[in-house]
mmCIF file of C-alpha atoms in Angstrom:
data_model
loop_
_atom_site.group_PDB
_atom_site.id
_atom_site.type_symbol
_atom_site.label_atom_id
_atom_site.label_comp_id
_atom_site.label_asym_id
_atom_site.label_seq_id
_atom_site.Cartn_x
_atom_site.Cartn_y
_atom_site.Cartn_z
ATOM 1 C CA UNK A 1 11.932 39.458 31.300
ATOM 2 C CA UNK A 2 14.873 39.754 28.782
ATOM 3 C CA UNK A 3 16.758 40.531 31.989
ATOM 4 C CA UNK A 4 16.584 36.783 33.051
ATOM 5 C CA UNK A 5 16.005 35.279 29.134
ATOM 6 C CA UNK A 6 18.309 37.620 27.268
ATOM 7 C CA UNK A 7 15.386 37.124 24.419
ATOM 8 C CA UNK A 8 12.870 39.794 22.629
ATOM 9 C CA UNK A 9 9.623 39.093 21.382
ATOM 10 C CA UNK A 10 9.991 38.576 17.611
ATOM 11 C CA UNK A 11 12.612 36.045 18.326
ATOM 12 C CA UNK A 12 12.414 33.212 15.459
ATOM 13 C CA UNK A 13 14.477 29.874 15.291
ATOM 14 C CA UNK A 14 13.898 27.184 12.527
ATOM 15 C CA UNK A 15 14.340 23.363 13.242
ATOM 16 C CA UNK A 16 14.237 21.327 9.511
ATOM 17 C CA UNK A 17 13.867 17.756 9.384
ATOM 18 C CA UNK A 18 12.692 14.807 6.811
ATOM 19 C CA UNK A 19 10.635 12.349 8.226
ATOM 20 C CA UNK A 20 11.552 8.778 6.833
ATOM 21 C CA UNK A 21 9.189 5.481 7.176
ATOM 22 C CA UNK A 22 11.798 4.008 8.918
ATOM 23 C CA UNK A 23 11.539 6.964 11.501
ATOM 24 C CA UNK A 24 7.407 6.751 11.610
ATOM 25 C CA UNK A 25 8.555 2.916 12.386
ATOM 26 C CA UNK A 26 11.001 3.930 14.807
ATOM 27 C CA UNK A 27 8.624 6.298 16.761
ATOM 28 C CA UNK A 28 6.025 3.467 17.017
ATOM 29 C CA UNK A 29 8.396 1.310 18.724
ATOM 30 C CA UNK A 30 9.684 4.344 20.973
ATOM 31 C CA UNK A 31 6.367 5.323 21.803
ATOM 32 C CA UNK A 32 4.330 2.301 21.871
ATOM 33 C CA UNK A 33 1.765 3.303 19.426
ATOM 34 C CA UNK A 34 1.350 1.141 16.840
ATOM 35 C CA UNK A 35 -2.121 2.582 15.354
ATOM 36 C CA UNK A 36 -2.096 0.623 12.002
ATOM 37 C CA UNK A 37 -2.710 4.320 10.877
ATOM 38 C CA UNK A 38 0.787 4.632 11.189
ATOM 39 C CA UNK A 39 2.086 1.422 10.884
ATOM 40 C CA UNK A 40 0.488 -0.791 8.406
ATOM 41 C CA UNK A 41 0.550 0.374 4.691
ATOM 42 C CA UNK A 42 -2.268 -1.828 3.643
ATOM 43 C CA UNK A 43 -4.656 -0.526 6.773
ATOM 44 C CA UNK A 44 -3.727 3.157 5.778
ATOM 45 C CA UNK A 45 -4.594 2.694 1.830
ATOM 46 C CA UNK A 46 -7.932 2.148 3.138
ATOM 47 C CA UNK A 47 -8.192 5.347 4.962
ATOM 48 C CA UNK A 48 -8.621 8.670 4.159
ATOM 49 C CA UNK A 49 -5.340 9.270 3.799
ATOM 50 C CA UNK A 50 -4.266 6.579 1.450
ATOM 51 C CA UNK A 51 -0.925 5.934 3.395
ATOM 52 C CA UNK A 52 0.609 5.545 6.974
ATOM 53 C CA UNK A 53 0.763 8.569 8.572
ATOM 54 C CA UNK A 54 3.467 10.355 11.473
ATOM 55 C CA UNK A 55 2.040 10.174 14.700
ATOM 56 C CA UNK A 56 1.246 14.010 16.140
ATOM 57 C CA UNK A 57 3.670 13.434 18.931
ATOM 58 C CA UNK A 58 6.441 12.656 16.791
ATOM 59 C CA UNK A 59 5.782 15.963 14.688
ATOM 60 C CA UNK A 60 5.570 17.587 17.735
ATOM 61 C CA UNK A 61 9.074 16.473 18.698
ATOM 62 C CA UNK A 62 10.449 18.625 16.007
ATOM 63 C CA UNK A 63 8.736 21.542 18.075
ATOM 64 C CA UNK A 64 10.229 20.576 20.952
ATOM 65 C CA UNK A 65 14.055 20.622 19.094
ATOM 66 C CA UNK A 66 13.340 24.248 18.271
ATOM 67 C CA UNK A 67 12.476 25.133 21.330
ATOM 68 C CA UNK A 68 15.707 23.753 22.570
ATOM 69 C CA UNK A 69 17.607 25.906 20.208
ATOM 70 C CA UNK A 70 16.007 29.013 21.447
ATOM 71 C CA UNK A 71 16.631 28.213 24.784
ATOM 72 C CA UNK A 72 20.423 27.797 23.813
ATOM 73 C CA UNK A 73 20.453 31.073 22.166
ATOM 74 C CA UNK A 74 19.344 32.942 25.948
ATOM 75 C CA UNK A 75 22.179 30.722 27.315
ATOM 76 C CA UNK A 76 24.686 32.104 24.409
ATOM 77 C CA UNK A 77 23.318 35.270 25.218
ATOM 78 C CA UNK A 78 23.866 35.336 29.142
ATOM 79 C CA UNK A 79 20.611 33.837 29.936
ATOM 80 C CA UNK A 80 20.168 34.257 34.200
ATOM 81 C CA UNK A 81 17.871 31.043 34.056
ATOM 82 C CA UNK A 82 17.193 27.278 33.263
ATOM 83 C CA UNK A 83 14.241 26.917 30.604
ATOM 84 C CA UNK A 84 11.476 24.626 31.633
ATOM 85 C CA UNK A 85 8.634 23.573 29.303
ATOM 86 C CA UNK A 86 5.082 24.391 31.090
ATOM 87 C CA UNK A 87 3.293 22.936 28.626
ATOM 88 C CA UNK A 88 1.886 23.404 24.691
ATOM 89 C CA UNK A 89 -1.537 25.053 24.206
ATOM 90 C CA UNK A 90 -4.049 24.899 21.207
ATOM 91 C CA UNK A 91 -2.524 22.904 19.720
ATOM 92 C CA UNK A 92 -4.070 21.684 16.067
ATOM 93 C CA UNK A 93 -2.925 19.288 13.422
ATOM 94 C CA UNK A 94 -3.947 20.951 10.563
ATOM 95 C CA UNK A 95 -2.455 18.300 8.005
ATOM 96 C CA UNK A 96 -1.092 15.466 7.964
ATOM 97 C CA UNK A 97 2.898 14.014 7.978
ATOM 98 C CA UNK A 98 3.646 11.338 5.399
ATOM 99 C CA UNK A 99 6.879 9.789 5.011
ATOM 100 C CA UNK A 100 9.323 11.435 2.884
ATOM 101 C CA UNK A 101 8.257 14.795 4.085
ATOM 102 C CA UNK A 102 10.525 17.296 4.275
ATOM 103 C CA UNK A 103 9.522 19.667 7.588
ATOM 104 C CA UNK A 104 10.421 22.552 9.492
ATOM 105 C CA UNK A 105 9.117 23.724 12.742
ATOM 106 C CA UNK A 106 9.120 27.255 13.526
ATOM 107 C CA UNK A 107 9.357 28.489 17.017
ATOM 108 C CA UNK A 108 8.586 32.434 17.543
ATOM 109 C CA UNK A 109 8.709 34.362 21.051
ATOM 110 C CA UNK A 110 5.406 36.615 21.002
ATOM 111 C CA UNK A 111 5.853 37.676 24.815
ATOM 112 C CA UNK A 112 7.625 37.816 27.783
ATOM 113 C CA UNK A 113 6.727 37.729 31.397
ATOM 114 C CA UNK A 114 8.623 38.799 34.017
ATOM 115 C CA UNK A 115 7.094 37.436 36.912
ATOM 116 C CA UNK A 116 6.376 34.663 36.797
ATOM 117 C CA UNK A 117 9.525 34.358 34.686
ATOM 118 C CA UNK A 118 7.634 32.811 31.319
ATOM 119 C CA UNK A 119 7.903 32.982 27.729
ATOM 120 C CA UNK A 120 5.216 32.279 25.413
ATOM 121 C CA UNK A 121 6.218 31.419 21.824
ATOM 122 C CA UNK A 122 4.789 30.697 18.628
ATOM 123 C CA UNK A 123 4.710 26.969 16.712
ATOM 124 C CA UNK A 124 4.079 25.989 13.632
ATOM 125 C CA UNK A 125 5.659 23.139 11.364
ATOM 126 C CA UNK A 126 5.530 23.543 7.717
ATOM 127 C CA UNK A 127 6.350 20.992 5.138
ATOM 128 C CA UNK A 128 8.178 20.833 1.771
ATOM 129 C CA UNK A 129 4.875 22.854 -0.055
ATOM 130 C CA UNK A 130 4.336 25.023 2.546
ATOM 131 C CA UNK A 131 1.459 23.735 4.199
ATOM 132 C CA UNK A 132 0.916 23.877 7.796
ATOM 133 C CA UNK A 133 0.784 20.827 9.810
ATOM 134 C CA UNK A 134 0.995 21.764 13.492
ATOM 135 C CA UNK A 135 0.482 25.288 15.217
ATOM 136 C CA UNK A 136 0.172 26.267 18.966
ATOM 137 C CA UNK A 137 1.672 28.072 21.553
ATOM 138 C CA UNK A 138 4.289 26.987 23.381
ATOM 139 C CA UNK A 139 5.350 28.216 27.268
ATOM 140 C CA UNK A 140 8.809 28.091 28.626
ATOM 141 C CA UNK A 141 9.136 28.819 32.126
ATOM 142 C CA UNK A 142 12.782 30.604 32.827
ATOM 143 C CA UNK A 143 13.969 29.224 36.549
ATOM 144 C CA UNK A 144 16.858 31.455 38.084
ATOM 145 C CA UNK A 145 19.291 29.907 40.511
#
């Protein structure tokens, strides 16, 4: 598979971002979700988590930015293909994103598959403590031509 990726399992890239209110605000308008969860400070003192919250998908972006900068590393490398998300797998949310956290998502290649031209990586996004927020596996599907 390197042949067409120009990547090796083992193959880490870190994405870091803060996530602001104004952002959580920003992706509820984006996305259309405006779960007072995330939106509404006085709903989300009442909950379990005492304060709005990120939405999953916008954490998840962050993911998705890593991934991106892996796939431009096979390019810079001599990369044979164009890099094609096939979708994220077990996926859990393991903690929750509050403004003002500071994350960083990294992205791991565990394995590479030559036919059908695929590789599987590694996700998880950390914040500021440590503490993991998001983990899955993520596959890229390499398409030559």
């Amino acid at each position: 598979m390197d042949s067409v990726t120009r990547l090796a399992a083992g193959d880490q890239v870190e994405f870091h971002r803060a996530i602001s209110a104004e952002d959580i605000r920003a992706f509820a308008e984006l996305s259309g979700d405006h779960d007072p969860v995330h939106v509404d400070e006085d709903f989300a003192r009442t909950t379990a988590f005492g304060r709005c919250i990120a939405h999953g998908a916008h954490v998840m972006a962050l993911v998705s930015a890593a991934s991106s900068l892996m796939s431009r590393r096979a390019v810079e490398r001599g990369c044979a293909g164009t890099p094609v998300s096939a979708g994220y797998d077990r996926i859990r949310f393991t903690h929750p994103v509050f403004a003002g956290d500071a994350l960083t998502a990294r992205y791991t290649v565990e394995a590479l598959e030559e036919v059908p031209g695929r590789t599987r990586s590694r996700f998880e996004v950390v914040n500021q403590e440590g503490r993991l927020c998001v983990t899955g596996t993520h596959i890229l599907r390499w398409v030559e031509g």
